[in-house]
CSV table of C-alpha atoms in Angstrom, one decimal:
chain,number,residue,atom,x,y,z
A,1,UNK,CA,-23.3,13.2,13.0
A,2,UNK,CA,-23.4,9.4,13.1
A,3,UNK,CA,-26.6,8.8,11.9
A,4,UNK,CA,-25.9,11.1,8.6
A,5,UNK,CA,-22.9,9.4,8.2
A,6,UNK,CA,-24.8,5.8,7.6
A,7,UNK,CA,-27.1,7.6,5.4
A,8,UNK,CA,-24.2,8.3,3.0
A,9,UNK,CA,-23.0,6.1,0.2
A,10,UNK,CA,-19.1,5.4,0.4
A,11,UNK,CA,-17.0,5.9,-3.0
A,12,UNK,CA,-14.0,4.0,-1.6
A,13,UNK,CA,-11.7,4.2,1.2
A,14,UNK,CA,-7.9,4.6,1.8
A,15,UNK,CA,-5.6,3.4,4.4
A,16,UNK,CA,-2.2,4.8,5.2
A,17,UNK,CA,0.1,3.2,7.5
A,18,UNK,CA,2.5,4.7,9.6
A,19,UNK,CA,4.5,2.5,12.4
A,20,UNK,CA,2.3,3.8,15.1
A,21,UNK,CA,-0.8,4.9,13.3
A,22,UNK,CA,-3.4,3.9,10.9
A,23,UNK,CA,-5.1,7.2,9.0
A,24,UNK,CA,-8.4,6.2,7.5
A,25,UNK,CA,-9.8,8.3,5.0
A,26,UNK,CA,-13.1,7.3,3.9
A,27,UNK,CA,-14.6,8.9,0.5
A,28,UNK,CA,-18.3,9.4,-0.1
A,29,UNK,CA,-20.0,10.1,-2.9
A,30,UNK,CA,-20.6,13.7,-2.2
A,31,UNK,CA,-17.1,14.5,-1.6
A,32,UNK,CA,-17.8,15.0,1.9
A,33,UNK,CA,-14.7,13.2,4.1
A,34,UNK,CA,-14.2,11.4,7.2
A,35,UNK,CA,-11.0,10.8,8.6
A,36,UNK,CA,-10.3,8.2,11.4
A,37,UNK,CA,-6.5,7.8,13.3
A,38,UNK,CA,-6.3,4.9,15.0
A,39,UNK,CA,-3.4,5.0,16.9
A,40,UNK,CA,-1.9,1.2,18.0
A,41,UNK,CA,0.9,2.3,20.2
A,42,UNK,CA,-1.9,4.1,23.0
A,43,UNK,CA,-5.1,3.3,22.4
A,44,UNK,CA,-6.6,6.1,20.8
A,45,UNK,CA,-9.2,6.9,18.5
A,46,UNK,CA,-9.0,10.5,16.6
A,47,UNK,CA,-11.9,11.3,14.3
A,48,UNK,CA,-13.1,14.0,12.0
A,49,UNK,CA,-15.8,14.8,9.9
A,50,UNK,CA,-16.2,18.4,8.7
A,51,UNK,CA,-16.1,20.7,11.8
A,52,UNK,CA,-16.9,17.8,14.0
A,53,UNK,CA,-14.0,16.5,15.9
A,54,UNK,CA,-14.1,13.3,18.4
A,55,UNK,CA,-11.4,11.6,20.1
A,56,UNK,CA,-11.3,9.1,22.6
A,57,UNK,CA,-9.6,6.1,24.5
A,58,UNK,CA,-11.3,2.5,23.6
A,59,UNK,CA,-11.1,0.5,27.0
A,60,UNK,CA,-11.5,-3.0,24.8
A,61,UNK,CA,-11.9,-2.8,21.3
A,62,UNK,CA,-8.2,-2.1,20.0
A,63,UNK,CA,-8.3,1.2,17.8
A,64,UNK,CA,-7.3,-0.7,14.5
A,65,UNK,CA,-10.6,-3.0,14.5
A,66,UNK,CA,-12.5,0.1,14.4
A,67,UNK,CA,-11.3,0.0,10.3
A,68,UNK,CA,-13.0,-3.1,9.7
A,69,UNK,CA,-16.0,-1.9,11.4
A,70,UNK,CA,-16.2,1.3,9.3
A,71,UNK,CA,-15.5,-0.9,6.3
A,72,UNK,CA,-18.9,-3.2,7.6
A,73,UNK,CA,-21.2,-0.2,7.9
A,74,UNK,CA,-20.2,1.7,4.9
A,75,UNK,CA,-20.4,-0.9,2.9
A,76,UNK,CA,-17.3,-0.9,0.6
A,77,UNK,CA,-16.2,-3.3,-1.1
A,78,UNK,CA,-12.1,-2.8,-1.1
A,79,UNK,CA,-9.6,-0.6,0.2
A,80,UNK,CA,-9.0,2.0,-3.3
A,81,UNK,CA,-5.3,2.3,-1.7
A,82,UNK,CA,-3.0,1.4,0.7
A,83,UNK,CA,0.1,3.4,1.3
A,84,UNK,CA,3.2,2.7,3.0
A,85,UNK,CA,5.3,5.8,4.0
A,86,UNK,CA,9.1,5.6,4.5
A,87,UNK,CA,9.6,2.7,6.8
A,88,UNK,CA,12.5,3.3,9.5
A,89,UNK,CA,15.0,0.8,10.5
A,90,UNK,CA,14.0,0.5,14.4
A,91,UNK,CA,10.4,0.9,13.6
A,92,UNK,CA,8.7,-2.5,14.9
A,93,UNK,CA,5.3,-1.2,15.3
A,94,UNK,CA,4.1,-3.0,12.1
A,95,UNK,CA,3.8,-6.1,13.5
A,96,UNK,CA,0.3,-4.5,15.5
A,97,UNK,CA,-1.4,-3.9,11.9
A,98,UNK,CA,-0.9,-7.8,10.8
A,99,UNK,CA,-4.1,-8.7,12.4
A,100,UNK,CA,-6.0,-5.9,10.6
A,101,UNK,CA,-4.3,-6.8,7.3
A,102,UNK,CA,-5.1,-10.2,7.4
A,103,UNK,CA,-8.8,-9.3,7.0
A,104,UNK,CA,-8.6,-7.4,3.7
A,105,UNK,CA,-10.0,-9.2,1.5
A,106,UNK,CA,-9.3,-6.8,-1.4
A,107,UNK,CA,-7.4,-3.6,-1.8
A,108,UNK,CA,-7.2,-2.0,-5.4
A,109,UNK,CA,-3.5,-0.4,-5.4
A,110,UNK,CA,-0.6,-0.9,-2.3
A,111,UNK,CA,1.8,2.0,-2.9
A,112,UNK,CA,4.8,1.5,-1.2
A,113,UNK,CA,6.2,5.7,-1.4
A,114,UNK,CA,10.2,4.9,-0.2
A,115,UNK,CA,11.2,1.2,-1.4
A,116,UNK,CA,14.6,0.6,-0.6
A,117,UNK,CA,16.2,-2.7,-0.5
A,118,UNK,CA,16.2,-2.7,3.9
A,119,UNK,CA,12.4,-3.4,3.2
A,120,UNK,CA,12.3,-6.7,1.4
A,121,UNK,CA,15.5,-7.4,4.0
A,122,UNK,CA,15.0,-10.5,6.5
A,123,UNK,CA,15.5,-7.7,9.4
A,124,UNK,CA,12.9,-5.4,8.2
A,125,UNK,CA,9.5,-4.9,9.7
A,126,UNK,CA,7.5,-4.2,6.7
A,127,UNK,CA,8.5,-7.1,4.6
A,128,UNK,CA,6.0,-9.7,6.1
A,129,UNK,CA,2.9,-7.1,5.7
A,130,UNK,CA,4.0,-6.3,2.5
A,131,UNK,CA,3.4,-10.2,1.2
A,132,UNK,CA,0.4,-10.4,3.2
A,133,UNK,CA,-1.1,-7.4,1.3
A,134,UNK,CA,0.4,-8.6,-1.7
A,135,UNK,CA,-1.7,-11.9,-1.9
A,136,UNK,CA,-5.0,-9.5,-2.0
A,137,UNK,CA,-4.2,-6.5,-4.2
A,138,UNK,CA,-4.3,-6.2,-8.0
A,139,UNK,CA,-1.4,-3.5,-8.1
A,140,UNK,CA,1.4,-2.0,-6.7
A,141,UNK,CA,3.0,1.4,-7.0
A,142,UNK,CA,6.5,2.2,-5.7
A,143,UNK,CA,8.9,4.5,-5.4
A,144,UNK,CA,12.1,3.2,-5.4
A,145,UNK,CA,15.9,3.8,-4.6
A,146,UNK,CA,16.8,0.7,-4.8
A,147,UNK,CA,20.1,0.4,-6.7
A,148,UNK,CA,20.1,-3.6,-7.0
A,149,UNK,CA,16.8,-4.3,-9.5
A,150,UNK,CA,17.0,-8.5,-8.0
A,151,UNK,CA,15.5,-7.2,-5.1
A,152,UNK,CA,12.3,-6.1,-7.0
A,153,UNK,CA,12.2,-9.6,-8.7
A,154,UNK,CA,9.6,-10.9,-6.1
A,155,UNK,CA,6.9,-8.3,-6.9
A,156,UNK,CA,7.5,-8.7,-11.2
A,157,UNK,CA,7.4,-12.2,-10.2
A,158,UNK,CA,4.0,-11.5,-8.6
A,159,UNK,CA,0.2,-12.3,-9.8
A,160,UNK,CA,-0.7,-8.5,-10.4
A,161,UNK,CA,-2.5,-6.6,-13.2
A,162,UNK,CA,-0.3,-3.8,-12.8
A,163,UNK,CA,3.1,-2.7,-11.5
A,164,UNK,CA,4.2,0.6,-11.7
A,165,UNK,CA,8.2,1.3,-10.6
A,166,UNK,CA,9.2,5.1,-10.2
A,167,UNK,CA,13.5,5.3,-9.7
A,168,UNK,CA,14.5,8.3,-7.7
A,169,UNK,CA,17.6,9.9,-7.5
A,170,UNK,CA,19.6,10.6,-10.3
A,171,UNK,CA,21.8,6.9,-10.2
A,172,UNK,CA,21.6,5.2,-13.8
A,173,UNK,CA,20.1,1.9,-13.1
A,174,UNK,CA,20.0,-0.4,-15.4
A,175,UNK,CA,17.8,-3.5,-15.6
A,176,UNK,CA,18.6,-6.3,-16.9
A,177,UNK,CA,16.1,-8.5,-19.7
A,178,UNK,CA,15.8,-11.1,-17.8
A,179,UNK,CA,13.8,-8.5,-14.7
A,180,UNK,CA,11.6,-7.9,-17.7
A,181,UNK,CA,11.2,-11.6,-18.8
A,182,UNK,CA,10.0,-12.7,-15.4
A,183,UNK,CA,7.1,-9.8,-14.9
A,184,UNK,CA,3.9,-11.2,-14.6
A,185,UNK,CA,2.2,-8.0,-14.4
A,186,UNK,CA,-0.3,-7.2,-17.3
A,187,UNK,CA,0.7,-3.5,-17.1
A,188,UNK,CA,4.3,-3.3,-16.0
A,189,UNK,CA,5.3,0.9,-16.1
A,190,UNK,CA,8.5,1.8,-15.4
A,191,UNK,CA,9.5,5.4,-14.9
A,192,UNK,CA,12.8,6.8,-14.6
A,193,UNK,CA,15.0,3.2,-15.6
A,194,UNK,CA,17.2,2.5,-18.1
A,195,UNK,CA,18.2,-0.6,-20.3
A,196,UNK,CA,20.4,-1.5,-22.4
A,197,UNK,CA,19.7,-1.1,-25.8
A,198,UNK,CA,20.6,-4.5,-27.0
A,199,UNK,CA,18.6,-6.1,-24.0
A,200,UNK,CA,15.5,-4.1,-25.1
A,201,UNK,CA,15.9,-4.9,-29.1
A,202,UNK,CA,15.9,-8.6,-27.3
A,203,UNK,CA,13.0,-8.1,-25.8
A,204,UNK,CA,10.5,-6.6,-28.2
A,205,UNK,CA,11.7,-9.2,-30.4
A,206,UNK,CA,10.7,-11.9,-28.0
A,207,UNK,CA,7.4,-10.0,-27.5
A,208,UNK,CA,6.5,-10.2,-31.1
A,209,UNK,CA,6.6,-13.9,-31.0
């Protein structure tokens, strides 16, 4: 299995994040799939590839540098995505998947799937990844239920080509110009949010100029 798996050409790879896991899911360009979960929490390696199915229980390399190996032998470039499930309050298991993040040098998208204002909180485990991912990714994705829009003022304020902001729930939020003033974003899409109609008159005019 191993040696047909260096023999394939990666498309891209994705990483997904949960507080005690890291899922790996690595593309290639026939379609075919292999899935790694590293877990950090006990030391173990789960790994799939068709019908094959390994798992074991490293005894020195921790599970999570077993990504940036995979990265090395495939030979992709960037992480295509990195998700970010709903983070829990008394979840502090993020803090074992800084070392790994640190060594990303580039990851197309970080999508962030339950963004609430806890996460961007001084008390909140995620917020530290989140701006060390930040400094290396070209976009971000997220789903939000936030219901104050200044807490997504330091990712418009951020150097990406694209930010895309999805409101759930059925709360009318409004945003005010000045959230739109201060996006840096080439590509800033935002689904689901009102404005006022005065505020967005204001700013297409200022667009123009």
């Amino acid at each position: 299995m191993f040696v047909k798996l260096l023999k394939l050409k990666c498309n891209h790879i994705n990483l997904r994040l949960e507080y005690n896991k890291v899922e790996m899911k690595v593309i290639f360009d026939n379609s075919e799939e292999l899935k790694v979960d590293m877990y950090t929490d006990r030391f173990k390696v789960d790994l799939r590839y068709g019908k094959d199915h390994i798992y074991w229980w490293p005894s020195t390399l921790p599970p999570i540098d077993y990504v940036l190996s995979i990265v090395d032998v495939t030979h992709c470039k960037s992480i295509k995505k990195l998700i970010f499930p709903k983070v829990a309050v008394y979840d502090p298991e993020y803090d074992n998947t800084i070392p790994l993040l640190t060594k990303l040098s580039k990851i197309d998208e970080v999508i962030v799937e339950d963004f609430t204002s806890y996460i961007l909180s001084p008390d909140s485990p995620l917020r530290d990844v989140l701006r060390i991912v930040f400094l290396v990714t070209s976009a971000v994705t997220i789903s939000d239920h936030v219901r104050k829009p200044e807490y997504l003022r330091e990712i418009f304020t951020g150097n990406f080509d694209a930010v895309s902001v999805q409101l759930l729930g059925d709360i009318d939020t409004r945003f005010p110009l000045n959230d739109l003033r201060i996006a840096n974003a080439k590509t800033l899409k935002l689904d689901r949010v009102a404005f006022k109609v005065e505020d967005l008159n204001l700013y297409f005019k200022l667009w123009m100029k």
